[in-house]
Structures are given as structure tokens and as C-alpha cells.
Amino acid sequence: MDKILIRDLKIFAYHGVNPEEKEQGQNFIFDIDLSVNMIKACFSDNVEDTVSYAKVIKTVTRVCTAEKYDLLEKVAQVVCDAILEEYPAVFNISLTLKKPDAPMKADFGWVGVSVYRER
């Protein structure tokens, strides 16, 4: 299956279990793989025959910033739900959501979750 890849999509939002995370906000970074049959687009060279990654990025941004959630698991789920609802050509999604600035007393690059959802 063909894939559309979105890497290191940075979105500033207000998720976390600590009150200051919902007040001050922080960066969240998405890596998204969308399984799509691209054969028609490969021959037509028409964006209407595939899934526009620009539109997907707008969807992810809108969903990620519309509400404030405690858990990354919830953010990942609502993003996957929105993509599957808005883009019927997507067969499945592999999404990693990274939180590089999680308020923990430790030296780390990022913490996060990975989910896989399919139609």
C-alpha cells in the first residue's frame, strides 16, 4: 500500500494533566503515515486523485487546537478519528505524537505515544 508521510509537524496546543500545561501550552510534534491507494494520482498528476497532505495538516491543526485534553492518547485518537472521517481514501493511519517539553525533571528528547487505526 502506498503511503503519504507527514514528519515533524509542530503544533502549539494546551494538553496535559498539569494545570500549567493547559494555561501556558507547549509544542506537540506529529509523525503521520497514511495508507492510500495512489495509483490513479500517479497517472493523472491531479491532487484530487489522492489525499492532500496540506489539507490533512489543516485538519490535524484544527483538531489538536480545538480542545484541551489531559492525555496524549486522547489527542492521538481524536486526530485519527478526524482524518478517517474527513478522508475516505485513507485506509489506515500510523501516528506518533511527541511531547518534547513535558514538564518532568529528567533529561530526555521527547515522550509520546504511537497509535495505529484503520477503517
Short mmCIF file of C-alpha atoms in Angstrom, two decimals:
data_model
loop_
_atom_site.label_atom_id
_atom_site.label_comp_id
_atom_site.label_asym_id
_atom_site.label_seq_id
_atom_site.Cartn_x
_atom_site.Cartn_y
_atom_site.Cartn_z
CA MET A 1 0.00 0.00 0.00
CA ASP A 2 1.21 3.48 -0.84
CA LYS A 3 1.77 5.97 1.97
CA ILE A 4 1.59 9.69 2.47
CA LEU A 5 4.14 10.74 5.09
CA ILE A 6 3.99 13.80 7.31
CA ARG A 7 7.02 14.26 9.55
CA ASP A 8 7.76 16.63 12.43
CA LEU A 9 4.50 18.59 12.19
CA LYS A 10 4.80 21.02 15.09
CA ILE A 11 1.60 22.34 16.66
CA PHE A 12 1.36 24.58 19.71
CA ALA A 13 -1.53 23.43 21.91
CA TYR A 14 -2.74 23.10 25.50
CA HIS A 15 -2.78 19.44 26.53
CA GLY A 16 -1.53 17.81 29.72
CA VAL A 17 -2.53 16.67 33.17
CA ASN A 18 -0.90 19.63 34.91
CA PRO A 19 -2.87 22.90 35.08
CA GLU A 20 0.07 24.95 33.79
CA GLU A 21 0.17 22.84 30.61
CA LYS A 22 -3.38 23.88 29.84
CA GLU A 23 -2.61 27.52 30.64
CA GLN A 24 0.84 28.04 29.09
CA GLY A 25 0.71 25.46 26.30
CA GLN A 26 3.61 23.73 24.58
CA ASN A 27 4.71 22.19 21.31
CA PHE A 28 3.44 18.82 20.13
CA ILE A 29 5.10 17.06 17.21
CA PHE A 30 3.29 14.64 14.89
CA ASP A 31 4.64 11.95 12.59
CA ILE A 32 1.82 10.55 10.48
CA ASP A 33 1.71 7.75 7.89
CA LEU A 34 -1.48 7.50 5.83
CA SER A 35 -2.06 4.40 3.71
CA VAL A 36 -3.69 5.47 0.45
CA ASN A 37 -4.05 3.92 -2.99
CA MET A 38 -2.16 6.46 -5.12
CA ILE A 39 -2.18 4.67 -8.47
CA LYS A 40 -4.75 7.00 -10.07
CA ALA A 41 -2.83 10.10 -8.93
CA CYS A 42 0.43 8.63 -10.21
CA PHE A 43 -1.01 8.70 -13.73
CA SER A 44 -3.30 11.74 -13.57
CA ASP A 45 -0.96 14.11 -11.70
CA ASN A 46 -4.10 15.53 -10.07
CA VAL A 47 -4.28 16.23 -6.33
CA GLU A 48 -7.99 15.35 -6.41
CA ASP A 49 -6.97 11.72 -7.07
CA THR A 50 -5.06 11.42 -3.80
CA VAL A 51 -5.18 12.82 -0.27
CA SER A 52 -3.82 16.35 0.03
CA TYR A 53 -1.23 16.43 2.81
CA ALA A 54 -1.80 20.19 3.05
CA LYS A 55 -5.46 19.56 3.88
CA VAL A 56 -4.55 16.80 6.33
CA ILE A 57 -2.19 19.19 8.12
CA LYS A 58 -5.03 21.72 8.42
CA THR A 59 -7.28 19.01 9.87
CA VAL A 60 -4.66 17.91 12.41
CA THR A 61 -4.01 21.51 13.45
CA ARG A 62 -7.71 22.27 13.82
CA VAL A 63 -8.45 19.16 15.87
CA CYS A 64 -5.35 19.46 18.05
CA THR A 65 -6.11 23.06 18.97
CA ALA A 66 -9.93 22.87 19.31
CA GLU A 67 -9.98 21.28 22.77
CA LYS A 68 -7.71 20.76 25.77
CA TYR A 69 -7.09 17.14 26.74
CA ASP A 70 -5.22 15.56 29.64
CA LEU A 71 -3.69 12.63 27.74
CA LEU A 72 -1.67 12.29 24.56
CA GLU A 73 -3.63 9.09 23.97
CA LYS A 74 -6.83 11.14 23.65
CA VAL A 75 -5.23 13.70 21.34
CA ALA A 76 -3.93 10.91 19.09
CA GLN A 77 -7.37 9.28 18.99
CA VAL A 78 -9.32 12.42 18.08
CA VAL A 79 -6.80 13.25 15.35
CA CYS A 80 -7.08 9.75 13.87
CA ASP A 81 -10.88 9.88 14.08
CA ALA A 82 -10.96 13.20 12.21
CA ILE A 83 -8.63 12.01 9.47
CA LEU A 84 -10.60 8.80 8.91
CA GLU A 85 -13.86 10.76 8.87
CA GLU A 86 -12.71 13.53 6.53
CA TYR A 87 -10.57 11.50 4.10
CA PRO A 88 -12.35 8.34 2.93
CA ALA A 89 -9.37 7.39 0.73
CA VAL A 90 -7.25 6.75 3.85
CA PHE A 91 -7.23 3.03 4.69
CA ASN A 92 -5.21 3.28 7.89
CA ILE A 93 -3.13 5.65 9.97
CA SER A 94 0.04 5.22 11.95
CA LEU A 95 0.52 8.27 14.17
CA THR A 96 3.26 9.15 16.63
CA LEU A 97 2.65 12.14 18.89
CA LYS A 98 5.71 13.56 20.62
CA LYS A 99 5.81 15.92 23.58
CA PRO A 100 9.35 17.32 23.75
CA ASP A 101 8.70 19.80 26.56
CA ALA A 102 6.80 17.61 29.01
CA PRO A 103 7.23 19.08 32.50
CA MET A 104 9.32 16.32 34.06
CA LYS A 105 12.58 16.52 35.96
CA ALA A 106 14.60 14.35 33.59
CA ASP A 107 16.93 14.73 30.64
CA PHE A 108 15.01 13.39 27.62
CA GLY A 109 14.44 14.19 23.97
CA TRP A 110 10.70 13.63 24.00
CA VAL A 111 7.95 11.44 25.39
CA GLY A 112 4.96 10.35 23.39
CA VAL A 113 2.55 7.76 22.09
CA SER A 114 2.16 5.82 18.86
CA VAL A 115 -1.21 4.54 17.65
CA TYR A 116 -2.44 2.63 14.62
CA ARG A 117 -6.03 2.96 13.45
CA GLU A 118 -7.78 1.54 10.41
CA ARG A 119 -11.10 1.91 8.74
#
